[in-house]
Amino acid sequence: TLAVADAVKLPVLNLSDASDRLRQQDCRARLFHLIPSERMRSDALAQTLVARKWSKLLLLVGGSAEDAARAATVQASIKRYGLQVVGSKAFKLSA
């Protein structure tokens, strides 16, 4: 995505990468995002939980590195909006 944005003088549309990196340190003037970032999603979820007055949460975290990064983003949003994680458990997808 970055190589294309650097190589062309036309607007480049990001349709699939939700990482915050492209919106922060790797931001480009001609790179436009059509999907929300991970932080935007977790902030929206936290705002919804606040609106529903669900302030105590159980956080389930998968075992991959991507899951750990997503959990860190969610925990930052939880803290930002004054929610409380009362428990955190490992989650393993099974039949």
CSV table of N, CA and C in Angstrom, one decimal:
chain,number,residue,atom,x,y,z
A,1,THR,N,0.8,-1.2,0.0
A,1,THR,CA,0.0,0.0,0.0
A,1,THR,C,0.9,1.3,0.0
A,2,LEU,N,1.9,1.2,0.9
A,2,LEU,CA,2.8,2.4,0.9
A,2,LEU,C,3.6,2.6,-0.4
A,3,ALA,N,4.0,1.5,-0.9
A,3,ALA,CA,4.8,1.6,-2.2
A,3,ALA,C,3.9,2.2,-3.3
A,4,VAL,N,2.7,1.8,-3.4
A,4,VAL,CA,1.8,2.4,-4.4
A,4,VAL,C,1.5,3.8,-4.1
A,5,ALA,N,1.3,4.2,-2.9
A,5,ALA,CA,1.0,5.6,-2.5
A,5,ALA,C,2.2,6.5,-2.8
A,6,ASP,N,3.4,5.9,-2.7
A,6,ASP,CA,4.6,6.7,-2.9
A,6,ASP,C,4.9,6.8,-4.4
A,7,ALA,N,4.5,5.8,-5.2
A,7,ALA,CA,4.8,5.7,-6.6
A,7,ALA,C,3.9,6.5,-7.5
A,8,VAL,N,2.7,6.7,-7.2
A,8,VAL,CA,1.7,7.4,-8.1
A,8,VAL,C,1.4,8.8,-7.5
A,9,LYS,N,0.9,9.6,-8.4
A,9,LYS,CA,0.4,10.9,-8.1
A,9,LYS,C,-1.1,11.0,-8.0
A,10,LEU,N,-1.7,9.9,-8.0
A,10,LEU,CA,-3.2,9.8,-7.9
A,10,LEU,C,-3.6,9.4,-6.5
A,11,PRO,N,-4.8,9.7,-6.1
A,11,PRO,CA,-5.3,9.2,-4.8
A,11,PRO,C,-5.3,7.7,-4.7
A,12,VAL,N,-4.9,7.2,-3.6
A,12,VAL,CA,-4.9,5.7,-3.4
A,12,VAL,C,-5.9,5.4,-2.3
A,13,LEU,N,-6.8,4.5,-2.5
A,13,LEU,CA,-7.9,4.1,-1.6
A,13,LEU,C,-7.5,2.8,-0.8
A,14,ASN,N,-7.5,2.9,0.5
A,14,ASN,CA,-7.2,1.8,1.3
A,14,ASN,C,-8.5,1.1,1.7
A,15,LEU,N,-8.7,-0.1,1.1
A,15,LEU,CA,-10.0,-0.8,1.3
A,15,LEU,C,-10.0,-1.8,2.4
A,16,SER,N,-8.7,-2.2,2.8
A,16,SER,CA,-8.7,-3.4,3.7
A,16,SER,C,-7.8,-3.3,4.9
A,17,ASP,N,-6.8,-2.4,5.0
A,17,ASP,CA,-5.9,-2.4,6.1
A,17,ASP,C,-6.4,-1.5,7.2
A,18,ALA,N,-6.7,-2.1,8.3
A,18,ALA,CA,-7.3,-1.3,9.5
A,18,ALA,C,-6.2,-0.9,10.5
A,19,SER,N,-4.9,-1.1,10.2
A,19,SER,CA,-3.9,-0.8,11.1
A,19,SER,C,-3.8,0.7,11.4
A,20,ASP,N,-3.5,1.1,12.6
A,20,ASP,CA,-3.3,2.5,12.9
A,20,ASP,C,-2.0,3.0,12.3
A,21,ARG,N,-1.1,2.2,12.0
A,21,ARG,CA,0.2,2.6,11.5
A,21,ARG,C,0.0,3.5,10.2
A,22,LEU,N,-0.9,3.1,9.3
A,22,LEU,CA,-1.1,3.9,8.1
A,22,LEU,C,-1.7,5.2,8.4
A,23,ARG,N,-2.3,5.4,9.5
A,23,ARG,CA,-2.9,6.7,9.8
A,23,ARG,C,-2.0,7.5,10.7
A,24,GLN,N,-0.9,7.0,11.2
A,24,GLN,CA,0.0,7.7,12.0
A,24,GLN,C,1.4,7.9,11.4
A,25,GLN,N,2.3,7.1,11.8
A,25,GLN,CA,3.7,7.2,11.3
A,25,GLN,C,3.9,7.0,9.8
A,26,ASP,N,3.0,6.2,9.2
A,26,ASP,CA,3.2,5.9,7.7
A,26,ASP,C,2.1,6.6,6.9
A,27,CYS,N,1.6,7.7,7.4
A,27,CYS,CA,0.5,8.5,6.7
A,27,CYS,C,1.1,9.1,5.5
A,28,ARG,N,0.3,9.1,4.4
A,28,ARG,CA,0.6,9.7,3.1
A,28,ARG,C,-0.5,10.6,2.7
A,29,ALA,N,-0.2,11.7,2.1
A,29,ALA,CA,-1.1,12.7,1.7
A,29,ALA,C,-2.2,12.2,0.7
A,30,ARG,N,-1.8,11.3,-0.1
A,30,ARG,CA,-2.8,10.8,-1.2
A,30,ARG,C,-3.4,9.4,-0.8
A,31,LEU,N,-3.2,9.0,0.5
A,31,LEU,CA,-3.8,7.7,0.9
A,31,LEU,C,-5.0,8.0,1.7
A,32,PHE,N,-6.2,7.5,1.2
A,32,PHE,CA,-7.5,7.7,1.8
A,32,PHE,C,-8.0,6.3,2.3
A,33,HIS,N,-8.5,6.3,3.5
A,33,HIS,CA,-9.0,5.1,4.2
A,33,HIS,C,-10.5,5.0,4.1
A,34,LEU,N,-11.0,3.9,3.6
A,34,LEU,CA,-12.5,3.7,3.5
A,34,LEU,C,-13.0,2.8,4.7
A,35,ILE,N,-12.2,2.3,5.5
A,35,ILE,CA,-12.6,1.5,6.6
A,35,ILE,C,-12.0,2.1,7.9
A,36,PRO,N,-12.7,1.9,9.0
A,36,PRO,CA,-12.2,2.4,10.3
A,36,PRO,C,-10.9,1.7,10.8
A,37,SER,N,-10.1,2.4,11.5
A,37,SER,CA,-8.9,1.8,12.1
A,37,SER,C,-9.3,0.9,13.3
A,38,GLU,N,-8.4,0.1,13.8
A,38,GLU,CA,-8.6,-0.7,15.0
A,38,GLU,C,-9.0,0.2,16.1
A,39,ARG,N,-8.3,1.3,16.3
A,39,ARG,CA,-8.6,2.2,17.4
A,39,ARG,C,-10.0,2.8,17.3
A,40,MET,N,-10.4,3.2,16.1
A,40,MET,CA,-11.7,3.7,15.8
A,40,MET,C,-12.8,2.7,16.2
A,41,ARG,N,-12.6,1.5,15.8
A,41,ARG,CA,-13.5,0.4,16.1
A,41,ARG,C,-13.6,0.2,17.6
A,42,SER,N,-12.5,0.1,18.3
A,42,SER,CA,-12.5,-0.2,19.7
A,42,SER,C,-13.1,1.0,20.5
A,43,ASP,N,-12.8,2.3,20.0
A,43,ASP,CA,-13.5,3.4,20.7
A,43,ASP,C,-15.0,3.4,20.5
A,44,ALA,N,-15.4,3.0,19.3
A,44,ALA,CA,-16.9,3.0,19.0
A,44,ALA,C,-17.5,1.9,19.9
A,45,LEU,N,-16.9,0.8,20.1
A,45,LEU,CA,-17.4,-0.3,21.0
A,45,LEU,C,-17.5,0.2,22.4
A,46,ALA,N,-16.4,0.9,22.9
A,46,ALA,CA,-16.4,1.4,24.2
A,46,ALA,C,-17.5,2.5,24.4
A,47,GLN,N,-17.7,3.3,23.4
A,47,GLN,CA,-18.8,4.3,23.5
A,47,GLN,C,-20.1,3.7,23.6
A,48,THR,N,-20.3,2.6,22.8
A,48,THR,CA,-21.6,1.8,22.9
A,48,THR,C,-21.8,1.2,24.3
A,49,LEU,N,-20.8,0.7,24.8
A,49,LEU,CA,-20.9,0.1,26.2
A,49,LEU,C,-21.2,1.1,27.2
A,50,VAL,N,-20.6,2.3,27.1
A,50,VAL,CA,-20.9,3.4,28.0
A,50,VAL,C,-22.4,3.8,27.9
A,51,ALA,N,-22.8,3.9,26.6
A,51,ALA,CA,-24.2,4.4,26.4
A,51,ALA,C,-25.2,3.3,27.0
A,52,ARG,N,-24.9,2.1,27.0
A,52,ARG,CA,-25.7,1.0,27.5
A,52,ARG,C,-25.5,0.8,29.0
A,53,LYS,N,-24.6,1.6,29.6
A,53,LYS,CA,-24.3,1.5,31.0
A,53,LYS,C,-23.7,0.1,31.4
A,54,TRP,N,-23.0,-0.5,30.5
A,54,TRP,CA,-22.3,-1.8,30.7
A,54,TRP,C,-20.8,-1.4,31.1
A,55,SER,N,-20.6,-1.2,32.3
A,55,SER,CA,-19.3,-0.7,32.7
A,55,SER,C,-18.3,-1.8,33.2
A,56,LYS,N,-18.7,-2.9,33.5
A,56,LYS,CA,-17.8,-4.0,33.9
A,56,LYS,C,-17.8,-5.1,32.8
A,57,LEU,N,-16.6,-5.4,32.4
A,57,LEU,CA,-16.4,-6.2,31.2
A,57,LEU,C,-15.5,-7.4,31.5
A,58,LEU,N,-15.8,-8.5,30.7
A,58,LEU,CA,-14.9,-9.7,30.7
A,58,LEU,C,-14.2,-9.6,29.3
A,59,LEU,N,-12.9,-9.6,29.3
A,59,LEU,CA,-12.1,-9.6,28.0
A,59,LEU,C,-11.6,-10.9,27.7
A,60,LEU,N,-12.0,-11.4,26.5
A,60,LEU,CA,-11.5,-12.7,26.0
A,60,LEU,C,-10.4,-12.4,24.9
A,61,VAL,N,-9.3,-13.0,25.1
A,61,VAL,CA,-8.1,-12.7,24.2
A,61,VAL,C,-7.7,-14.0,23.6
A,62,GLY,N,-7.5,-14.0,22.2
A,62,GLY,CA,-7.0,-15.2,21.5
A,62,GLY,C,-5.5,-15.3,21.7
A,63,GLY,N,-4.9,-16.4,21.2
A,63,GLY,CA,-3.5,-16.7,21.4
A,63,GLY,C,-2.5,-16.1,20.4
A,64,SER,N,-3.0,-15.5,19.3
A,64,SER,CA,-2.0,-15.0,18.3
A,64,SER,C,-1.5,-13.6,18.6
A,65,ALA,N,-0.5,-13.2,18.0
A,65,ALA,CA,0.1,-11.9,18.2
A,65,ALA,C,-0.8,-10.8,17.7
A,66,GLU,N,-1.6,-11.0,16.7
A,66,GLU,CA,-2.6,-10.1,16.2
A,66,GLU,C,-3.7,-9.9,17.3
A,67,ASP,N,-4.1,-11.0,17.9
A,67,ASP,CA,-5.1,-10.9,19.0
A,67,ASP,C,-4.5,-10.1,20.2
A,68,ALA,N,-3.3,-10.2,20.5
A,68,ALA,CA,-2.7,-9.5,21.6
A,68,ALA,C,-2.6,-8.0,21.3
A,69,ALA,N,-2.3,-7.7,20.0
A,69,ALA,CA,-2.3,-6.2,19.6
A,69,ALA,C,-3.7,-5.6,19.7
A,70,ARG,N,-4.7,-6.4,19.2
A,70,ARG,CA,-6.0,-5.9,19.3
A,70,ARG,C,-6.5,-5.8,20.7
A,71,ALA,N,-6.1,-6.7,21.6
A,71,ALA,CA,-6.5,-6.6,23.0
A,71,ALA,C,-5.9,-5.3,23.6
A,72,ALA,N,-4.6,-5.0,23.3
A,72,ALA,CA,-4.0,-3.8,23.8
A,72,ALA,C,-4.8,-2.5,23.4
A,73,THR,N,-5.2,-2.5,22.1
A,73,THR,CA,-6.0,-1.4,21.6
A,73,THR,C,-7.3,-1.3,22.3
A,74,VAL,N,-8.0,-2.4,22.6
A,74,VAL,CA,-9.2,-2.4,23.3
A,74,VAL,C,-9.1,-2.0,24.7
A,75,GLN,N,-8.0,-2.4,25.4
A,75,GLN,CA,-7.8,-2.0,26.7
A,75,GLN,C,-7.5,-0.5,26.9
A,76,ALA,N,-6.9,0.1,25.9
A,76,ALA,CA,-6.7,1.5,25.9
A,76,ALA,C,-8.0,2.2,25.8
A,77,SER,N,-8.9,1.7,24.9
A,77,SER,CA,-10.2,2.4,24.8
A,77,SER,C,-11.0,2.2,26.0
A,78,ILE,N,-10.9,1.0,26.6
A,78,ILE,CA,-11.7,0.7,27.9
A,78,ILE,C,-11.2,1.7,29.0
A,79,LYS,N,-9.9,2.0,29.1
A,79,LYS,CA,-9.4,2.9,30.0
A,79,LYS,C,-9.8,4.3,29.7
A,80,ARG,N,-9.8,4.7,28.4
A,80,ARG,CA,-10.1,6.0,27.9
A,80,ARG,C,-11.5,6.4,28.3
A,81,TYR,N,-12.5,5.5,28.2
A,81,TYR,CA,-13.9,5.7,28.5
A,81,TYR,C,-14.3,5.3,29.9
A,82,GLY,N,-13.4,5.0,30.7
A,82,GLY,CA,-13.8,4.8,32.1
A,82,GLY,C,-14.4,3.5,32.4
A,83,LEU,N,-14.3,2.5,31.6
A,83,LEU,CA,-14.8,1.2,31.8
A,83,LEU,C,-13.9,0.3,32.6
A,84,GLN,N,-14.3,-0.8,33.1
A,84,GLN,CA,-13.5,-1.6,34.0
A,84,GLN,C,-13.5,-3.1,33.5
A,85,VAL,N,-12.3,-3.6,33.3
A,85,VAL,CA,-12.2,-5.1,33.0
A,85,VAL,C,-12.1,-5.8,34.3
A,86,VAL,N,-13.1,-6.6,34.6
A,86,VAL,CA,-13.2,-7.4,35.8
A,86,VAL,C,-12.5,-8.8,35.7
A,87,GLY,N,-12.3,-9.2,34.4
A,87,GLY,CA,-11.7,-10.5,34.2
A,87,GLY,C,-11.2,-10.5,32.8
A,88,SER,N,-10.1,-11.2,32.6
A,88,SER,CA,-9.5,-11.5,31.3
A,88,SER,C,-9.1,-12.9,31.2
A,89,LYS,N,-9.6,-13.6,30.1
A,89,LYS,CA,-9.4,-15.0,29.9
A,89,LYS,C,-8.9,-15.3,28.5
A,90,ALA,N,-8.1,-16.3,28.4
A,90,ALA,CA,-7.6,-16.8,27.1
A,90,ALA,C,-8.8,-17.4,26.4
A,91,PHE,N,-8.9,-17.2,25.1
A,91,PHE,CA,-10.0,-17.8,24.3
A,91,PHE,C,-9.4,-18.6,23.2
A,92,LYS,N,-9.9,-19.9,23.1
A,92,LYS,CA,-9.4,-20.8,22.1
A,92,LYS,C,-10.7,-21.2,21.3
A,93,LEU,N,-10.7,-20.9,20.0
A,93,LEU,CA,-11.8,-21.3,19.1
A,93,LEU,C,-11.8,-22.8,18.9
A,94,SER,N,-12.9,-23.4,19.2
A,94,SER,CA,-13.0,-24.9,19.1
A,94,SER,C,-14.4,-25.2,18.6
A,95,ALA,N,-14.6,-26.4,18.2
A,95,ALA,CA,-15.9,-26.9,17.6
A,95,ALA,C,-16.8,-27.1,18.8
